[in-house]
């Protein structure tokens, strides 16, 4: 199992540690509910060093890079970021990722931890001509600072210039004379920033952040409940090679006006209609649907839960899952496991309507 | 780890406070700590006949659901109705406000199958190794 540079810090903070994507990661410190609430009200810092980062020097059209990602790479302004997918020829999702355009020919790709080796191989296989691809995951630390007061906290570290950073944009800043990249992005639904810094400095940055009384550490447990309340998908659960962006309801992150790997299969699926669709549902009770539970409509099994949890903000169970057939908002379904039956109602994502991000900007 | 001296314990981390022919039942401090934030509890029904080591309740934390087993056989006399709206009481007060239910003990000899506090403490220490 791999460990991030902050592993010993997490141990000293009495974090509960568990395996995640091949890494030993902190799941919680004080408790998932407290960390969730703190992120929604103030600021949390998450150790996300396990995620993969690639640097790519390439002309996007001449190198074939634009064909590898579903978003239009060529049209990205310098300093912008875009969420999108890498697909196989069958339009199955190999990974979801965020592409950063650093300058005209430099890019950073941020990918999931478990998929990093496969993503790198896919890029190597499909890039052509003149390009330079480097896996910088081992040298790159990543901290996510999320919450309504995140800008105020980070301005004290990076300066007032951070206020000018727009949603889904990135900029270089310095921390203790060390260059780092800060993007106004995140996966919690709150105003937030993701900081990429050398692994030599990531522990120091963590310590400086935690000296601020507004900031508390949060683990992957609350990160999961926060992202689920926003209806954001998690690769390996809600997204995988057997499902397409169309089935996942995420075709807005696919530019159908350009060419990309998997486009023909996706157009075919669009014409016939996807066999399965990802839906969001909310339970009548505090009982939580769980990954793998069956979804029933009129006593017939119609699908499977891919993510489910107790929602700390709503105090009811919430979930996401694939179903065959059309179940519109308001449809009543039953989520089942041995001995457990949870009545749920289909709702539109996100599950919650008021956060420090919603109302200002949202990609989903 | 809080392990009160006057209670009896199971290997599945339930406790029983025996007062005459009545036993109050809950899960231990070790169990609530391992589960993390508890968000839902399904309790047995009043009048239900429980068997020692048989399923009697479900407790859910943010991340997982766990089954709870009866430490003793008997008929359920009362349930802690506070837990429906406030399952966090189990985290806050595992042996008092967070008790699950009481039952009328039907076979006092079964007490011999339970651990006392010092035996449970050794058992939990063994799990940590």
Coordinates of C-alpha atoms in Angstrom, one line a residue:
Chain A
X1 CA 0.0 0.0 0.0
X2 CA 1.2 3.5 -0.9
X3 CA 1.4 6.3 1.7
X4 CA 1.2 10.0 1.0
X5 CA 3.8 12.4 2.5
X6 CA 1.2 13.3 5.1
X7 CA 0.7 9.7 6.4
X8 CA 2.6 10.3 9.7
X9 CA 0.7 13.6 10.2
X10 CA -2.6 11.7 9.9
X11 CA -1.4 9.1 12.4
X12 CA -0.4 11.9 14.9
X13 CA -3.9 13.3 14.4
X14 CA -5.5 9.9 15.3
X15 CA -7.1 9.6 11.9
X16 CA -8.8 6.3 11.0
X17 CA -6.8 5.0 8.1
X18 CA -8.1 2.6 5.4
X19 CA -7.1 1.4 1.9
X20 CA -8.4 3.5 -1.0
X21 CA -7.2 3.0 -4.6
X22 CA -4.0 1.3 -3.5
X23 CA -3.2 4.0 -0.9
X24 CA -3.5 4.1 2.9
X25 CA -5.7 7.2 3.3
X26 CA -7.3 9.0 6.3
X27 CA -11.1 8.3 6.4
X28 CA -11.9 10.5 9.3
X29 CA -10.3 12.4 12.2
X30 CA -13.0 13.7 14.6
X31 CA -15.9 12.1 12.7
X32 CA -17.5 12.1 9.3
X33 CA -20.6 14.2 10.4
X34 CA -18.5 16.8 12.1
X35 CA -16.1 17.1 9.2
X36 CA -18.9 17.3 6.7
X37 CA -20.6 20.1 8.7
X38 CA -17.4 22.0 9.1
X39 CA -16.8 21.9 5.3
X40 CA -20.3 23.2 4.6
X41 CA -19.9 26.0 7.3
X42 CA -16.2 26.9 7.4
X43 CA -13.1 25.4 5.8
X44 CA -11.6 21.8 5.6
X45 CA -8.3 20.6 4.2
X46 CA -8.2 17.2 2.5
X47 CA -5.1 15.2 1.7
X48 CA -5.6 14.3 -2.0
X49 CA -1.9 13.5 -2.7
X50 CA -3.0 10.0 -3.9
X51 CA -4.5 11.4 -7.1
X52 CA -2.5 11.2 -10.3
X53 CA -1.0 14.1 -12.3
X54 CA 0.5 14.1 -15.7
X55 CA 2.3 16.9 -17.5
X56 CA 1.9 17.0 -21.2
X57 CA 3.8 19.2 -23.7
X58 CA 2.0 18.9 -27.0
X59 CA 0.1 20.7 -29.7
X60 CA -3.4 19.4 -29.0
X61 CA -4.4 18.8 -32.6
X62 CA -1.1 17.6 -34.0
X63 CA -0.5 15.2 -31.1
X64 CA -3.9 13.6 -31.1
X65 CA -4.5 14.8 -27.5
X66 CA -7.8 16.5 -28.5
X67 CA -9.0 13.1 -29.6
X68 CA -8.2 11.4 -26.3
X69 CA -10.4 13.7 -24.1
X70 CA -14.2 14.3 -24.6
X71 CA -14.0 18.0 -23.9
X72 CA -12.7 20.4 -26.6
X73 CA -9.1 20.9 -25.6
X74 CA -8.2 23.2 -28.4
X75 CA -10.7 25.9 -27.4
X76 CA -9.5 26.1 -23.7
X77 CA -8.2 29.5 -22.7
X78 CA -4.8 29.5 -21.0
X79 CA -5.3 29.1 -17.3
X80 CA -8.6 27.3 -17.6
X81 CA -9.6 23.8 -16.4
X82 CA -12.2 21.4 -17.8
X83 CA -13.8 18.3 -16.4
X84 CA -14.2 15.5 -19.0
X85 CA -13.6 11.9 -19.8
X86 CA -11.2 9.5 -21.5
X87 CA -13.2 6.8 -23.3
X88 CA -12.4 3.6 -25.1
X89 CA -13.7 2.8 -28.6
X90 CA -17.0 1.5 -27.1
X91 CA -17.4 4.8 -25.3
X92 CA -16.9 3.1 -21.9
X93 CA -15.4 5.5 -19.4
X94 CA -11.7 4.8 -18.8
X95 CA -11.5 7.7 -16.3
X96 CA -12.9 11.1 -15.5
X97 CA -10.3 13.8 -15.2
X98 CA -9.7 17.5 -15.1
X99 CA -7.5 19.0 -17.8
X100 CA -5.6 22.2 -17.0
X101 CA -4.3 24.4 -19.8
X102 CA -1.1 25.9 -18.4
X103 CA -0.1 27.7 -21.6
X104 CA -0.4 27.3 -25.3
X105 CA 1.3 23.9 -25.4
X106 CA 1.5 22.8 -21.7
X107 CA -1.2 20.8 -20.0
X108 CA -1.7 19.1 -16.7
X109 CA -4.1 16.2 -16.4
X110 CA -5.5 15.2 -13.0
X111 CA -6.7 11.6 -12.8
X112 CA -7.9 9.1 -10.3
X113 CA -5.4 7.3 -8.1
X114 CA -6.4 3.7 -9.0
X115 CA -6.5 4.5 -12.8
X116 CA -3.3 6.4 -13.0
X117 CA -1.1 3.6 -14.6
X118 CA -3.9 2.7 -17.1
X119 CA -4.5 6.3 -18.0
X120 CA -0.8 6.8 -18.7
X121 CA -0.7 3.7 -20.9
X122 CA -3.8 5.0 -22.8
X123 CA -2.2 8.4 -23.4
X124 CA 1.1 6.8 -24.5
X125 CA -0.8 4.5 -26.9
X126 CA -2.9 7.2 -28.5
X127 CA -0.5 10.3 -28.6
X128 CA 1.3 10.7 -31.9
X129 CA 4.0 12.9 -33.4
X130 CA 5.9 15.3 -31.2
X131 CA 4.9 15.3 -27.5
X132 CA 6.4 15.0 -24.0
X133 CA 4.3 13.2 -21.4
X134 CA 5.5 12.8 -17.8
X135 CA 3.8 11.2 -14.9
X136 CA 4.5 13.7 -12.1
X137 CA 2.3 12.0 -9.5
X138 CA 5.2 11.0 -7.2
X139 CA 6.6 14.5 -7.0
X140 CA 3.2 16.3 -6.7
X141 CA 1.4 16.9 -3.5
X142 CA -2.3 17.9 -3.6
X143 CA -4.3 19.6 -0.9
X144 CA -8.0 20.5 -1.4
X145 CA -9.1 23.5 0.7
X146 CA -12.9 23.6 0.6
X147 CA -15.6 25.6 2.4
X148 CA -17.3 29.0 2.4
X149 CA -14.3 30.7 4.1
X150 CA -11.7 29.1 1.9
X151 CA -10.9 32.2 -0.1
X152 CA -10.3 34.2 3.1
X153 CA -8.1 31.5 4.6
X154 CA -6.0 31.1 1.4
X155 CA -5.6 34.9 0.8
X156 CA -3.6 35.0 4.0
X157 CA -1.2 32.5 2.4
X158 CA -1.2 33.4 -1.3
X159 CA -2.2 37.0 -1.2
X160 CA -5.2 39.1 -2.4
X161 CA -4.5 38.1 -6.0
X162 CA -6.3 34.8 -5.3
X163 CA -9.6 36.8 -5.3
X164 CA -9.2 37.3 -9.1
X165 CA -9.2 33.5 -9.8
X166 CA -12.4 32.6 -11.5
X167 CA -14.2 29.2 -11.1
X168 CA -12.5 26.4 -13.0
X169 CA -9.4 28.5 -13.6
X170 CA -5.9 28.0 -12.2
X171 CA -2.9 30.2 -11.6
X172 CA 0.7 29.9 -10.2
X173 CA 1.3 31.2 -6.7
X174 CA 4.2 30.9 -4.3
X175 CA 4.3 29.3 -0.8
X176 CA 7.6 29.9 1.1
X177 CA 9.3 30.7 -2.2
X178 CA 8.1 27.4 -3.7
X179 CA 6.0 27.6 -6.9
X180 CA 2.7 25.9 -6.6
X181 CA -0.5 25.8 -8.7
X182 CA -3.8 26.8 -7.3
X183 CA -7.1 26.2 -9.0
X184 CA -10.6 27.3 -8.0
X185 CA -12.0 23.8 -8.2
X186 CA -13.2 21.0 -6.0
X187 CA -15.6 18.2 -5.5
X188 CA -17.6 19.2 -2.4
X189 CA -20.1 21.7 -3.7
X190 CA -18.5 24.5 -1.7
X191 CA -16.3 27.4 -2.7
X192 CA -12.9 25.8 -2.8
X193 CA -9.4 25.5 -4.1
X194 CA -7.1 22.7 -5.1
X195 CA -3.4 23.3 -4.5
X196 CA -0.6 21.4 -6.3
X197 CA 2.8 21.7 -4.6
X198 CA 6.0 19.7 -4.5
X199 CA 5.8 16.7 -2.1
X200 CA 8.7 18.3 -0.2
X201 CA 6.5 21.2 0.8
X202 CA 3.1 19.6 1.2
X203 CA 3.4 18.8 4.9
X204 CA 4.6 22.4 5.6
X205 CA 1.6 23.8 3.7
X206 CA -0.8 21.5 5.6
X207 CA 0.7 22.7 8.9
X208 CA 0.3 26.3 8.0
X209 CA -3.3 25.8 7.0
X210 CA -4.1 24.0 10.2
X211 CA -2.6 26.9 12.3
X212 CA -5.7 28.9 11.1
X213 CA -8.4 28.3 13.6
X214 CA -11.0 28.3 10.8
X215 CA -9.5 25.2 9.2
X216 CA -9.9 21.6 10.2
X217 CA -8.6 18.3 8.6
X218 CA -11.3 16.2 6.8
X219 CA -11.0 12.7 5.5
X220 CA -12.2 10.7 2.6
X221 CA -15.4 9.7 4.5
X222 CA -16.8 13.3 4.5
X223 CA -15.4 13.9 1.0
X224 CA -17.7 11.1 -0.1
X225 CA -20.8 12.4 1.7
X226 CA -20.1 15.9 0.4
X227 CA -19.7 14.8 -3.2
X228 CA -22.7 12.6 -3.0
X229 CA -25.0 15.4 -1.8
X230 CA -24.0 17.3 -4.9
X231 CA -24.7 14.2 -7.1
X232 CA -21.1 14.2 -8.3
X233 CA -20.1 10.7 -9.6
X234 CA -17.1 8.7 -8.2
X235 CA -15.0 6.7 -10.6
X236 CA -15.0 3.0 -9.8
X237 CA -18.6 3.2 -8.4
X238 CA -20.8 5.5 -10.5
X239 CA -18.5 5.6 -13.5
X240 CA -16.7 2.7 -15.0
X241 CA -15.7 1.1 -18.3
X242 CA -19.1 -0.5 -18.7
X243 CA -21.0 2.8 -18.7
X244 CA -20.8 5.8 -21.0
X245 CA -21.2 9.5 -20.3
X246 CA -24.6 9.3 -21.9
X247 CA -25.8 6.6 -19.5
X248 CA -24.3 8.6 -16.6
X249 CA -26.2 11.7 -17.7
X250 CA -22.9 13.6 -18.2
X251 CA -23.0 14.2 -21.9
X252 CA -22.6 17.9 -21.3
X253 CA -18.9 17.1 -20.7
X254 CA -18.6 15.6 -24.2
X255 CA -18.1 17.9 -27.2
X256 CA -20.0 16.0 -29.9
X257 CA -18.9 18.6 -32.5
X258 CA -15.4 17.3 -32.5
X259 CA -13.7 13.9 -33.1
X260 CA -12.7 11.8 -30.1
X261 CA -12.1 8.1 -29.2
X262 CA -15.5 6.5 -28.6
X263 CA -17.5 9.1 -30.5
X264 CA -19.0 6.6 -33.0
X265 CA -20.2 4.3 -30.2
X266 CA -21.6 7.2 -28.3
X267 CA -23.5 8.5 -31.3
X268 CA -24.9 5.0 -31.9
X269 CA -26.0 4.8 -28.3
X270 CA -27.6 8.3 -28.5
X271 CA -29.6 7.2 -31.5
X272 CA -31.0 4.1 -29.9
X273 CA -31.1 5.5 -26.3
X274 CA -28.9 4.2 -23.5
X275 CA -29.9 0.9 -21.9
X276 CA -29.3 2.2 -18.5
X277 CA -29.5 5.7 -16.9
X278 CA -28.0 7.0 -13.8
X279 CA -30.6 8.4 -11.4
X280 CA -30.5 10.1 -8.0
X281 CA -32.9 9.1 -5.3
X282 CA -33.7 10.1 -1.7
X283 CA -35.0 7.8 1.0
X284 CA -38.1 8.5 3.2
X285 CA -36.0 7.6 6.3
X286 CA -32.6 7.9 7.8
X287 CA -31.8 4.4 6.4
X288 CA -29.0 4.6 3.8
X289 CA -29.0 2.8 0.5
X290 CA -25.6 1.2 -0.1
X291 CA -23.4 0.4 -3.1
X292 CA -24.6 -2.9 -4.6
X293 CA -28.2 -2.8 -3.3
X294 CA -30.9 -3.7 -5.9
X295 CA -33.4 -1.1 -7.2
X296 CA -37.0 -2.3 -7.7
X297 CA -40.0 -0.8 -9.5
X298 CA -43.4 -2.6 -9.4
X299 CA -41.7 -5.7 -7.9
X300 CA -39.3 -6.0 -10.8
X301 CA -35.6 -5.4 -10.4
X302 CA -34.6 -2.5 -12.6
X303 CA -31.2 -1.5 -11.4
X304 CA -28.4 -1.3 -8.9
X305 CA -27.2 1.3 -6.4
X306 CA -23.7 2.6 -7.3
X307 CA -23.3 5.1 -4.4
X308 CA -25.4 5.5 -1.2
X309 CA -25.1 7.1 2.2
X310 CA -26.8 8.9 5.0
X311 CA -26.9 12.6 4.0
X312 CA -25.7 14.7 6.9
X313 CA -27.3 17.9 5.4
X314 CA -30.7 16.3 4.8
X315 CA -30.7 13.6 7.6
X316 CA -32.1 11.0 5.2
X317 CA -30.6 8.3 3.0
X318 CA -29.5 9.4 -0.5
X319 CA -28.1 7.4 -3.4
X320 CA -27.2 7.2 -7.1
X321 CA -27.7 4.1 -9.3
X322 CA -28.2 2.8 -12.8
X323 CA -31.7 1.8 -13.9
X324 CA -33.1 0.3 -17.1
X325 CA -36.1 2.3 -18.2
X326 CA -37.3 5.9 -17.6
X327 CA -38.0 6.8 -14.0
X328 CA -38.7 10.5 -14.0
X329 CA -38.3 12.9 -11.0
X330 CA -41.0 11.9 -8.5
X331 CA -41.0 8.2 -9.4
X332 CA -41.2 6.0 -6.4
X333 CA -38.8 3.0 -6.2
X334 CA -37.7 0.5 -3.6
X335 CA -34.0 -0.1 -2.8
X336 CA -33.4 -3.6 -1.4
X337 CA -30.8 -5.8 0.2
X338 CA -31.3 -9.0 2.2
X339 CA -33.8 -8.0 4.9
X340 CA -33.7 -4.3 4.1
X341 CA -36.3 -2.4 2.0
X342 CA -35.9 1.3 1.6
X343 CA -38.6 3.3 -0.2
X344 CA -37.0 6.1 -2.2
X345 CA -38.1 8.9 -4.6
X346 CA -36.3 9.9 -7.8
X347 CA -35.0 13.5 -7.5
X348 CA -33.0 15.8 -9.7
X349 CA -29.3 16.4 -8.7
X350 CA -28.0 18.0 -6.7
X351 CA -29.6 16.7 -3.5
X352 CA -29.1 20.0 -1.7
X353 CA -29.8 23.4 -3.1
X354 CA -27.8 25.9 -1.0
X355 CA -24.0 25.8 -0.8
X356 CA -21.3 28.4 -1.1
X357 CA -20.8 27.2 -4.7
X358 CA -24.3 26.8 -5.9
X359 CA -25.6 30.2 -6.9
X360 CA -22.1 31.3 -7.9
X361 CA -21.0 28.6 -10.2
X362 CA -21.3 24.9 -10.9
X363 CA -20.0 22.5 -13.5
X364 CA -22.7 19.8 -13.0
Chain B
X1 CA -12.0 2.5 26.3
X2 CA -14.9 2.6 28.7
X3 CA -15.9 -0.9 30.0
X4 CA -18.1 -0.6 33.0
X5 CA -17.4 -3.2 35.7
X6 CA -21.1 -4.0 36.4
X7 CA -22.1 -5.1 32.9
X8 CA -21.8 -8.4 30.9
X9 CA -20.5 -8.5 27.3
X10 CA -20.6 -10.6 24.1
X11 CA -17.9 -11.2 21.5
X12 CA -20.0 -9.2 19.1
X13 CA -19.7 -6.2 21.4
X14 CA -23.2 -6.1 22.9
X15 CA -23.6 -5.3 26.6
X16 CA -26.2 -6.4 29.1
X17 CA -27.1 -4.7 32.4
X18 CA -28.9 -7.3 34.5
X19 CA -31.3 -6.0 37.1
X20 CA -33.2 -8.9 38.6
X21 CA -35.0 -10.6 35.8
X22 CA -34.6 -7.7 33.4
X23 CA -31.6 -7.0 31.1
X24 CA -31.0 -3.7 29.5
X25 CA -29.1 -4.1 26.2
X26 CA -26.9 -1.9 24.0
X27 CA -23.6 -1.9 22.1
X28 CA -20.3 -1.2 23.7
X29 CA -18.1 1.9 23.7
X30 CA -15.6 -0.1 21.6
X31 CA -18.4 -0.9 19.0
X32 CA -19.7 2.6 18.8
X33 CA -16.2 3.9 18.3
X34 CA -15.4 1.4 15.6
X35 CA -18.7 2.2 13.8
X36 CA -18.2 6.0 13.9
X37 CA -21.1 8.4 13.6
X38 CA -24.3 6.3 14.0
X39 CA -27.1 7.5 11.8
X40 CA -29.9 4.9 12.1
X41 CA -31.1 2.1 14.3
X42 CA -33.7 -0.5 13.8
X43 CA -34.9 -1.9 17.1
X44 CA -36.9 -5.1 17.9
X45 CA -40.6 -4.8 18.6
X46 CA -42.0 -4.8 22.1
X47 CA -43.2 -8.4 22.9
X48 CA -40.8 -10.0 20.4
X49 CA -39.1 -13.2 21.7
X50 CA -35.4 -13.0 21.2
X51 CA -32.9 -15.9 21.4
X52 CA -29.4 -15.6 22.8
X53 CA -27.0 -14.7 19.9
X54 CA -29.9 -14.3 17.5
X55 CA -30.3 -11.1 15.4
X56 CA -32.2 -8.4 17.3
X57 CA -31.3 -5.0 15.8
X58 CA -29.5 -3.2 13.0
X59 CA -27.2 -0.2 13.6
X60 CA -26.0 2.0 10.7
X61 CA -23.1 4.4 10.6
X62 CA -22.4 6.8 7.8
X63 CA -20.3 4.2 6.1
X64 CA -21.8 0.8 6.9
X65 CA -24.6 -1.2 8.5
X66 CA -24.1 -3.8 11.2
X67 CA -26.3 -6.4 12.8
X68 CA -26.7 -6.6 16.6
X69 CA -27.3 -9.9 18.4
X70 CA -29.2 -10.5 21.6
X71 CA -26.9 -11.2 24.6
X72 CA -29.6 -13.2 26.3
X73 CA -32.9 -14.9 25.4
X74 CA -36.1 -13.2 26.5
X75 CA -39.1 -11.1 25.6
X76 CA -38.6 -7.5 24.7
X77 CA -40.2 -5.3 27.4
X78 CA -39.3 -1.8 26.2
X79 CA -37.3 -0.1 23.4
X80 CA -35.4 3.2 23.5
X81 CA -37.7 5.4 21.3
X82 CA -35.2 8.3 21.6
X83 CA -32.9 6.5 19.2
X84 CA -35.2 6.9 16.2
X85 CA -34.6 10.7 16.0
X86 CA -31.3 10.7 17.9
X87 CA -29.2 7.7 17.0
X88 CA -26.1 9.8 18.0
X89 CA -27.0 9.0 21.6
X90 CA -25.3 5.7 21.1
X91 CA -22.0 7.5 20.3
X92 CA -22.5 10.0 23.1
X93 CA -23.7 7.6 25.8
X94 CA -23.3 4.0 24.8
X95 CA -24.2 2.5 28.3
X96 CA -26.9 4.9 29.4
X97 CA -28.9 7.1 27.0
X98 CA -27.9 5.0 24.1
X99 CA -29.3 1.7 25.4
X100 CA -31.3 -0.2 22.8
X101 CA -34.0 -2.1 24.7
X102 CA -34.8 -4.1 27.8
X103 CA -35.9 -7.7 27.9
X104 CA -37.3 -10.2 30.4
X105 CA -34.7 -12.8 30.8
X106 CA -36.1 -16.3 30.0
X107 CA -33.0 -18.4 30.9
X108 CA -30.7 -17.1 33.6
X109 CA -28.2 -19.9 32.9
X110 CA -27.3 -18.2 29.7
X111 CA -25.5 -15.5 31.7
X112 CA -22.6 -18.0 31.9
X113 CA -22.0 -17.5 28.2
X114 CA -21.3 -13.8 28.6
X115 CA -18.0 -12.2 29.6
X116 CA -17.5 -10.0 32.6
X117 CA -15.7 -6.6 32.2
X118 CA -12.2 -7.9 32.8
X119 CA -12.7 -10.8 30.3
X120 CA -14.1 -8.4 27.7
X121 CA -11.2 -6.0 28.2
X122 CA -8.8 -8.8 27.5
X123 CA -10.9 -9.8 24.5
X124 CA -10.8 -6.3 23.0
X125 CA -7.1 -5.9 23.7
X126 CA -6.6 -9.2 21.8
X127 CA -8.4 -7.8 18.8
X128 CA -6.1 -4.8 18.6
X129 CA -3.0 -7.1 18.3

